[in-house]
Tab-separated table of C-alpha atoms and ligand atoms in Angstrom:
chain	number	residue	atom	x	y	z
A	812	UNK	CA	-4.257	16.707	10.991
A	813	UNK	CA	-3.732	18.463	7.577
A	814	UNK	CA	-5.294	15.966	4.973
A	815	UNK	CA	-2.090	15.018	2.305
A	816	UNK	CA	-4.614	11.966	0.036
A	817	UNK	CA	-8.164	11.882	-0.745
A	818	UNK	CA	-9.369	8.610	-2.572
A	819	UNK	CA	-12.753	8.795	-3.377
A	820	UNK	CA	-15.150	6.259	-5.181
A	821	UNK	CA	-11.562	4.519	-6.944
A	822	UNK	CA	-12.322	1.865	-9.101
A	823	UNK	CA	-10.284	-0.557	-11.383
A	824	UNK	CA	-12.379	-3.008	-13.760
A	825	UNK	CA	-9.863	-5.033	-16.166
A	826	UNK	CA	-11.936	-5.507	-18.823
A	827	UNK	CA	-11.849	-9.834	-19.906
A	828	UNK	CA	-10.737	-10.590	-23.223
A	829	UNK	CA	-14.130	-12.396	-25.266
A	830	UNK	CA	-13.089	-15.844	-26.589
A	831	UNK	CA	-15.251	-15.173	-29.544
A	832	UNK	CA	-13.512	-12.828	-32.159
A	833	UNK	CA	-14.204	-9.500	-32.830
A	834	UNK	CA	-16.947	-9.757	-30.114
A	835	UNK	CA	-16.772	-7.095	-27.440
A	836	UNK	CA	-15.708	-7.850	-24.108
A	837	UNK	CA	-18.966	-7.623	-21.502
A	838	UNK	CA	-16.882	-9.054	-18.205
A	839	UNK	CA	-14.510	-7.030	-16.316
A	840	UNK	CA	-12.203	-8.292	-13.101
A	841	UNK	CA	-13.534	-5.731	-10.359
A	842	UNK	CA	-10.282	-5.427	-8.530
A	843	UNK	CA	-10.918	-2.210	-7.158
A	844	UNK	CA	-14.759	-1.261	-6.726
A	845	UNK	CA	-15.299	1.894	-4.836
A	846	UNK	CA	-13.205	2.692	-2.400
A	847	UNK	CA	-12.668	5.921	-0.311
A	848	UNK	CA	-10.154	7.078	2.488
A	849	UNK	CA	-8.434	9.915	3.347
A	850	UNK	CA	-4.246	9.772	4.439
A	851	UNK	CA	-3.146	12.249	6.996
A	852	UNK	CA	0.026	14.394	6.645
A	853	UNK	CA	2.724	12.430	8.675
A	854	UNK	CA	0.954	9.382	9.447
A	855	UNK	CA	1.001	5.910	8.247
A	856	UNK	CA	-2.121	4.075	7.079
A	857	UNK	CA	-1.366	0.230	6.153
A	858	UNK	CA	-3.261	-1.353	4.116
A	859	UNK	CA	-4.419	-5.032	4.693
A	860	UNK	CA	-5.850	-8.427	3.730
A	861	UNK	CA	-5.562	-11.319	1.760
A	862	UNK	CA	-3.479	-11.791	-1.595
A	863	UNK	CA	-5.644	-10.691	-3.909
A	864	UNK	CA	-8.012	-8.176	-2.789
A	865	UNK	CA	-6.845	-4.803	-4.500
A	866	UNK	CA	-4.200	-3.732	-2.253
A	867	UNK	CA	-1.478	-3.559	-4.768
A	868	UNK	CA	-3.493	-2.526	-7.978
A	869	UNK	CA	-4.823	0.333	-5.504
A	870	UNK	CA	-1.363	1.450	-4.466
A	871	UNK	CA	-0.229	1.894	-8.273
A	872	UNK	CA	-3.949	3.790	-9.132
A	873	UNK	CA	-2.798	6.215	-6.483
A	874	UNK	CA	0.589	6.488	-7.991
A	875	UNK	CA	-1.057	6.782	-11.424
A	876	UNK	CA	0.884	3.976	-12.765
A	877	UNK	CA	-2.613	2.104	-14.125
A	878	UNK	CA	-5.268	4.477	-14.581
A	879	UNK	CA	-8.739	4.038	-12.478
A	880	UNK	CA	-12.030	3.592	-14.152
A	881	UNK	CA	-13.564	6.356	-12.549
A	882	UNK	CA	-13.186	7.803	-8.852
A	883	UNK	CA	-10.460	10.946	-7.800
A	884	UNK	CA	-7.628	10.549	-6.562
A	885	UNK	CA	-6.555	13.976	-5.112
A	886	UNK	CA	-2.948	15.183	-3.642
A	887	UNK	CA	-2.196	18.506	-1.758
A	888	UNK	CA	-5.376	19.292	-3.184
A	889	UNK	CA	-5.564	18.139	-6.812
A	890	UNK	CA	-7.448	15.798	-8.667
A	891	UNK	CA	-3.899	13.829	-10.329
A	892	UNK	CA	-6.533	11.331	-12.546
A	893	UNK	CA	-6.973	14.487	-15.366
A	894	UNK	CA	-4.294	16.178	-14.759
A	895	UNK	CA	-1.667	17.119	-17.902
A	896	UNK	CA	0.772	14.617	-18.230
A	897	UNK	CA	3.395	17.276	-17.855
A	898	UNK	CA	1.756	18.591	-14.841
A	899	UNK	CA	1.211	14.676	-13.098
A	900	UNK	CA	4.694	13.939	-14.026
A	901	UNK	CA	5.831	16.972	-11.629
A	902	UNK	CA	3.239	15.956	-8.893
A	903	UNK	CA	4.509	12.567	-9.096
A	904	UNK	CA	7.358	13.600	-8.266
A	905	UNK	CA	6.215	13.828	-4.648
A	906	UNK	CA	4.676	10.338	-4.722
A	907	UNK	CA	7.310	7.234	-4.756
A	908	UNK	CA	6.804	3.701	-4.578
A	909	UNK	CA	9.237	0.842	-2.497
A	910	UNK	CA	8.018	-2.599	-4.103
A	911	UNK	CA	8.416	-5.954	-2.599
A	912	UNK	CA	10.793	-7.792	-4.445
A	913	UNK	CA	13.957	-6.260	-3.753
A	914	UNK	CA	15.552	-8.671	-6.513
A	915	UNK	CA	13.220	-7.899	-9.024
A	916	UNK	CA	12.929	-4.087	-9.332
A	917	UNK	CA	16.275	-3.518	-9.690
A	918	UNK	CA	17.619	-3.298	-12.751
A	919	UNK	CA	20.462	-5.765	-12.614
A	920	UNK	CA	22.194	-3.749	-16.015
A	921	UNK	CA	22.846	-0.561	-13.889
A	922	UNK	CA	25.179	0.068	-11.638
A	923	UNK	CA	23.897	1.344	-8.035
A	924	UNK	CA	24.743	4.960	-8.208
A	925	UNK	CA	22.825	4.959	-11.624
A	926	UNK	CA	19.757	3.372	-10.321
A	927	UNK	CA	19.368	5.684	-7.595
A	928	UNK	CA	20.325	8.961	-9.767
A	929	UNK	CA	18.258	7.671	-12.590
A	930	UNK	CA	14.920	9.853	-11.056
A	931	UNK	CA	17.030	12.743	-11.464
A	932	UNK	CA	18.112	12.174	-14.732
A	933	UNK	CA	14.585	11.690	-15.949
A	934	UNK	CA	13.410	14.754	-14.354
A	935	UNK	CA	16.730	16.539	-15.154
A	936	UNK	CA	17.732	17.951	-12.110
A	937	UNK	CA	20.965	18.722	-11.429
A	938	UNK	CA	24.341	17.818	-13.164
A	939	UNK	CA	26.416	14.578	-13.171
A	940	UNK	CA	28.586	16.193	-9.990
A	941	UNK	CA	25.390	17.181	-7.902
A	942	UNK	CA	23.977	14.112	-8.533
A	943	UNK	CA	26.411	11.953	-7.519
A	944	UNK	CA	26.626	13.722	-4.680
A	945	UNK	CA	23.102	13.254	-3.709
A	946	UNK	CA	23.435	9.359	-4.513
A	947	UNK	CA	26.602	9.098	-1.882
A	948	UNK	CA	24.288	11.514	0.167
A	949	UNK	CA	21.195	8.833	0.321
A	950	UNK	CA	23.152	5.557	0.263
A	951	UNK	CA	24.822	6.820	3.871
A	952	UNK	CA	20.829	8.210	4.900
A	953	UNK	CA	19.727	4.413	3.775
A	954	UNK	CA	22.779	3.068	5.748
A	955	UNK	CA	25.168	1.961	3.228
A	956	UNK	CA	28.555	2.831	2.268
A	957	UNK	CA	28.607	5.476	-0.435
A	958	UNK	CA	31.451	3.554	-2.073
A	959	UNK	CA	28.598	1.154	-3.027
A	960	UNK	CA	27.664	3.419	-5.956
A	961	UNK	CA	29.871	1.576	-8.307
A	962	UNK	CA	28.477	-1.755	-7.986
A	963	UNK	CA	25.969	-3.755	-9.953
A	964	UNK	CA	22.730	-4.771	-7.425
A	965	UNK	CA	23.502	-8.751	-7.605
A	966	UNK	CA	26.451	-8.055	-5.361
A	967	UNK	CA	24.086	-7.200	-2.484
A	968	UNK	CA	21.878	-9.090	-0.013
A	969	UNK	CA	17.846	-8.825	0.064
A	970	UNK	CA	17.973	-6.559	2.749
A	971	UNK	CA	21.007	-4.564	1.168
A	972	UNK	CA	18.669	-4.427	-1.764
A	973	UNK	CA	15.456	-3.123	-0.608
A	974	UNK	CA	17.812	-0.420	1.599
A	975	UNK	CA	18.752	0.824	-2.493
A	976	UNK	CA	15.573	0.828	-3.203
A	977	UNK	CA	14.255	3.092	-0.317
A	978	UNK	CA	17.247	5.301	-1.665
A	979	UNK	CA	15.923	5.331	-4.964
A	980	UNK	CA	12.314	6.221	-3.574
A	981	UNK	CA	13.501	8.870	-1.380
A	982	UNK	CA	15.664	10.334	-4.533
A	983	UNK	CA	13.280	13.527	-5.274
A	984	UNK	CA	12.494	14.162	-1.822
A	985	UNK	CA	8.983	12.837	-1.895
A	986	UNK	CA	6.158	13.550	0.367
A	987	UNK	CA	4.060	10.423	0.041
A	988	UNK	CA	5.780	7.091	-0.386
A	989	UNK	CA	3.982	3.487	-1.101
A	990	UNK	CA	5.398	0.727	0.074
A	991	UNK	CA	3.746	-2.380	-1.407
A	992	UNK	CA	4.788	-5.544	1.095
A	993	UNK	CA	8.854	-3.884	1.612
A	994	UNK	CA	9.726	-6.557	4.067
A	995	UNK	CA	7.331	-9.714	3.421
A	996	UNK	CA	10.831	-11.393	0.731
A	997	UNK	CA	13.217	-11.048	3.857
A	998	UNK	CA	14.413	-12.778	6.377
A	999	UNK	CA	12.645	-11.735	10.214
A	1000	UNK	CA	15.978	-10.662	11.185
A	1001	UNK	CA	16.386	-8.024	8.524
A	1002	UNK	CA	12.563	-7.180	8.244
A	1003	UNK	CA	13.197	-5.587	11.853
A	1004	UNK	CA	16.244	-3.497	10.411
A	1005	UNK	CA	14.390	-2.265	7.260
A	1006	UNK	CA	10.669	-1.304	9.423
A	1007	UNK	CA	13.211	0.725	11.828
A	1008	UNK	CA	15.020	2.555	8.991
A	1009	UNK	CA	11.598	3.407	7.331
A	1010	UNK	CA	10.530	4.479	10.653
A	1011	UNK	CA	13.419	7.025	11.089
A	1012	UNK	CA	13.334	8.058	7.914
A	1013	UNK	CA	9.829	9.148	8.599
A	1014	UNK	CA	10.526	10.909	11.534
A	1015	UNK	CA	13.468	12.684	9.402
A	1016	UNK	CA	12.167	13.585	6.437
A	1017	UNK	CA	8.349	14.319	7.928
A	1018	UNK	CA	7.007	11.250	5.288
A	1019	UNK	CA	3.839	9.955	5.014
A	1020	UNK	CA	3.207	6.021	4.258
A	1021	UNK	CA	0.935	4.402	2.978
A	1022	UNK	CA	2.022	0.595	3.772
A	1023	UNK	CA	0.414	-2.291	2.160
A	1024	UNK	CA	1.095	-6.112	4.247
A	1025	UNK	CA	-0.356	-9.168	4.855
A	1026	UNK	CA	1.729	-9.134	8.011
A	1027	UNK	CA	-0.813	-8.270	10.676
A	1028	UNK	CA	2.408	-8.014	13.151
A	1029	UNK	CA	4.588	-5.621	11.222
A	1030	UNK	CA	1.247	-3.749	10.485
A	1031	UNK	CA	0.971	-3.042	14.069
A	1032	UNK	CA	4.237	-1.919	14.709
A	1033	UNK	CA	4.572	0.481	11.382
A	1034	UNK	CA	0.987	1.881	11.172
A	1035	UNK	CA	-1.374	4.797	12.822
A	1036	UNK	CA	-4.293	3.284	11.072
A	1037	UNK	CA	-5.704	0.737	9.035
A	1038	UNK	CA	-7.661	-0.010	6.288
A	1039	UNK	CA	-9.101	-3.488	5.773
A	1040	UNK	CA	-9.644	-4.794	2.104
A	1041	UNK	CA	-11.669	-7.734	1.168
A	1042	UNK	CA	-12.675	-8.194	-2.695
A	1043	UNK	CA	-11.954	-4.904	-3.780
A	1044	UNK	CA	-13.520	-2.825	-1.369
A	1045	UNK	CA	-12.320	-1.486	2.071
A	1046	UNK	CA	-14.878	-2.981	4.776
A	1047	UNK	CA	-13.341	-1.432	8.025
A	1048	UNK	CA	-11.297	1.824	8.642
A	1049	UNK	CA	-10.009	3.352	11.668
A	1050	UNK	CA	-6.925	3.897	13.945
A	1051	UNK	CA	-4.817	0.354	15.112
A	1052	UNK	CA	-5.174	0.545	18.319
A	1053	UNK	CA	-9.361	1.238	18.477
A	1054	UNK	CA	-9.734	-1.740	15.749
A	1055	UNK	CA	-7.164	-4.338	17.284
A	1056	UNK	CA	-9.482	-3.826	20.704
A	1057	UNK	CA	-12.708	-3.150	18.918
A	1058	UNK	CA	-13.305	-5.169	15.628
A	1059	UNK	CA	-16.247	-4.803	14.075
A	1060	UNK	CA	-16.484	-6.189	10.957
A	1061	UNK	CA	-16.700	-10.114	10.759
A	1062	UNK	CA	-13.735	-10.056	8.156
A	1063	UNK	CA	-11.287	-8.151	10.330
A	1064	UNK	CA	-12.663	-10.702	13.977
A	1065	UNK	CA	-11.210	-13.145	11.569
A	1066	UNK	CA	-8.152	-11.692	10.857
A	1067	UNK	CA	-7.537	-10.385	13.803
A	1068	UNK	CA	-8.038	-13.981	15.445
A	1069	UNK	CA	-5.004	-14.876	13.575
A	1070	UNK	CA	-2.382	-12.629	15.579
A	1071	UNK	CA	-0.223	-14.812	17.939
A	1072	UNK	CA	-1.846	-14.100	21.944
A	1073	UNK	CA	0.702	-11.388	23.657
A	1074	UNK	CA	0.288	-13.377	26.747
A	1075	UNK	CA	-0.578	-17.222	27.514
A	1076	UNK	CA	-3.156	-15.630	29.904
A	1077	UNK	CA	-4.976	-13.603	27.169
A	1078	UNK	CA	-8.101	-15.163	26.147
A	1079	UNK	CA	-8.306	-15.136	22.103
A	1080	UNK	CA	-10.005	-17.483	19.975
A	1081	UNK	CA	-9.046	-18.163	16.420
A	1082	UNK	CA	-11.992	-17.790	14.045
A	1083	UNK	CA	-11.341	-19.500	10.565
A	1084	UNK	CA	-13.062	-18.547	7.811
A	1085	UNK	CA	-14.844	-21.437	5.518
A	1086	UNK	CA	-14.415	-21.341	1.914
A	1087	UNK	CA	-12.073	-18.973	-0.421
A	1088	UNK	CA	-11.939	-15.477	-1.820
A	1089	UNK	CA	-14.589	-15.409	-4.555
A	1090	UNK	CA	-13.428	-13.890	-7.582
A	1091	UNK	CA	-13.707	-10.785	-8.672
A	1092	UNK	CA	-14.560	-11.353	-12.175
A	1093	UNK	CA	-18.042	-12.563	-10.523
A	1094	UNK	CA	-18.542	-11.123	-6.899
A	1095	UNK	CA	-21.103	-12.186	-5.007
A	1096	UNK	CA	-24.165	-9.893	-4.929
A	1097	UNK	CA	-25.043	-7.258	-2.004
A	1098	UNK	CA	-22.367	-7.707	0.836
A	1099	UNK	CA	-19.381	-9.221	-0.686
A	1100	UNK	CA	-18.210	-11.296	2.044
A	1101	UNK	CA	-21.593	-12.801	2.865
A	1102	UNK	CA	-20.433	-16.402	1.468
A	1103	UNK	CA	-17.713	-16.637	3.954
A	1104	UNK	CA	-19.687	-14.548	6.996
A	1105	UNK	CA	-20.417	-16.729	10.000
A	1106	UNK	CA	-23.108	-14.149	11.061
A	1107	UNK	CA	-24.583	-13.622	7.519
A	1108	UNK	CA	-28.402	-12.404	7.540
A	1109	UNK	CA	-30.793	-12.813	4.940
A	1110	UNK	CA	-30.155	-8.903	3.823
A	1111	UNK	CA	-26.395	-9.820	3.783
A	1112	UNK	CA	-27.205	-11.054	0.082
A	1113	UNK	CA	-28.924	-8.545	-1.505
A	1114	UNK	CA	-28.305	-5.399	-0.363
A	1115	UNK	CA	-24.968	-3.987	-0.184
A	1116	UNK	CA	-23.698	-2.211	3.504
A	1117	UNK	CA	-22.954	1.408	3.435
A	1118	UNK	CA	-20.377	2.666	5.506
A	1119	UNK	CA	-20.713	3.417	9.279
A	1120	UNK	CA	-19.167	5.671	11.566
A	1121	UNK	CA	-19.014	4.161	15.084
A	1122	UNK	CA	-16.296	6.533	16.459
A	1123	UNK	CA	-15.283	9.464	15.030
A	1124	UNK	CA	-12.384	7.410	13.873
A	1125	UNK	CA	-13.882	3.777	13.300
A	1126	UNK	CA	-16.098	3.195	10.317
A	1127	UNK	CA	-17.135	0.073	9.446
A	1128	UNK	CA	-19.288	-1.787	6.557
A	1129	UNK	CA	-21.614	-4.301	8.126
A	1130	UNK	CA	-25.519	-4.027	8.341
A	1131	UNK	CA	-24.556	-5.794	12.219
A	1132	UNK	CA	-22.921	-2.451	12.891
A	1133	UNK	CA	-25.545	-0.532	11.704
B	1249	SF4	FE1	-21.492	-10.489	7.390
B	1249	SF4	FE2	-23.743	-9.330	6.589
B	1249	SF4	FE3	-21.924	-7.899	7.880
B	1249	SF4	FE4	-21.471	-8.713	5.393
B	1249	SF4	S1	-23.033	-7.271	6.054
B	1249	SF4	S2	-20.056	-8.804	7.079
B	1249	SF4	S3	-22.420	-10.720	5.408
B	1249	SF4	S4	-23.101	-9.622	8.684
């Protein structure tokens, strides 16, 4: 498969204000610390784990909204992180985001039609007729009635919402789109109905996703592969299937445990993990996670895991895999 994302070495330090003045600031929040994958052409990678560890401050590094401390982030080839702005804004044009709340990233001032022309208006393309005409175009592709365009977004339901939204996202024909948690504010009923839309429109459009849940269900019915985060790093990588049977990483066991059995007859046990994230202002030295690990060894504190490949499409950071 052709290679569409390359993320290498991404990190994001926020840099903590110093409570004495004019003093420097020496602490930084490590929410993203060195993390690498590559996203197909076509497929969808979902990112997971708990609230908290980097998934949605990674998503908006790829789509250049915050800008990384250091690492690449390159698209169709290019390094976007020192690009020209002129140059990134066209390139981003083929990267679009679908946030979570449906009731927040709507602007509740514009009417519909506006909201979902408005990246063609920025980007000038088109005039006011061809770009209604793509509006009425995407609200019928997103399944709504293209009379909808004069309305203001209150006057539609979550899932309504999040169904403009996708329009919006799909409005300059992207190639790449993010979708940070799309269905964890709706109800289960209309969760189904949105996953199956962005699944068509996939197969319709030839998109690739990246989608970021803590939903290990919805996960499993959306994505190819998976990356699991924990404090800022990914610590396991590979396809769904060859994970979900195979888990090697103490952190994803754990998760893992947490899916409901698929059968009374299937043998599962539910591992809980003691203790909390530990925060990333601090993190704990050498392997991050070796606070929570039940199978921590005495190297587990010092020295950090490297990455290992155990199939060609299974990698995994654990000295217990090495
Ligand atoms: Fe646990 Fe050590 Fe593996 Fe980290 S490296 S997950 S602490 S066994």
């Amino acid at each position: 498969m052709e290679t569409l994302l390359e993320v290498n070495g991404l990190k994001k330090h926020f840099p903590v204000s110093n409570p004495i003045p004019f003093k420097k600031s020496t602490q930084s929040v490590k929410a993203v610390d060195g993390v690498n994958f590559d996203v197909y052409q076509g497929e969808t990678l979902g990112i997971v784990g708990e609230s908290g560890c980097g998934k949605s401050t990674m998503a908006r590094l790829v789509n250049q909204l915050i800008k990384p401390t250091d690492g690449s982030v390159i698209f169709k080839k290019q390094n976007l992180i020192d690009m020209p702005a002129e140059k990134l804004r066209q390139m981003r044009q083929k990267i679009q985001m679908v946030f979570q709340d449906p009731y927040a990233s709507l602007d509740p001032r514009l009417k519909v039609g506006e909201l979902i022309a408005e990246p063609l208006v920025i980007h000038q393309i088109g005039d006011r007729t061809s770009q209604k005409q793509r509006v009425e175009e995407l609200l019928e592709i997103v399944g709504l009635n293209k009379r909808y365009a004069d309305r203001y977004p209150h006057e539609f339901s979550g899932g309504q919402r999040q169904r403009i939204n996708i329009a919006r996202a799909l409005t300059l024909n992207p190639e790449l789109v993010i979708c940070d948690e799309p269905v964890s504010a709706l109800d289960v009923s209309v969760q189904a109905q949105v996953i199956n839309l962005l699944n068509k429109l996939q197969q319709d459009f030839k998109l690739t996703y990246i989608f970021i849940s803590h939903d290990l269900n919805v996960v499993r019915y959306m994505c190819d592969r998976i990356a699991v985060m924990y404090l800022g790093r990914i610590v396991e990588i590979g396809t769904f299937e060859e994970i979900y049977a195979n888990p090697q990483h103490p952190y994803t066991k754990a998760l893992f445990s947490a899916i409901p059995k698929e059968s009374p007859f299937e043998e599962k046990e539910r591992i809980i993990l003691k203790g909390t994230v530990p925060s990333p202002l601090n993190p704990p030295s050498g392997c991050h996670f070796h606070e929570r690990c039940p199978v921590a060894i005495d190297i587990c504190k010092t020295k950090e895991p490297k990455m290992i490949t155990k199939e060609k499409i299974h990698q995994t950071s654990c000295h217990l895999a090495d």
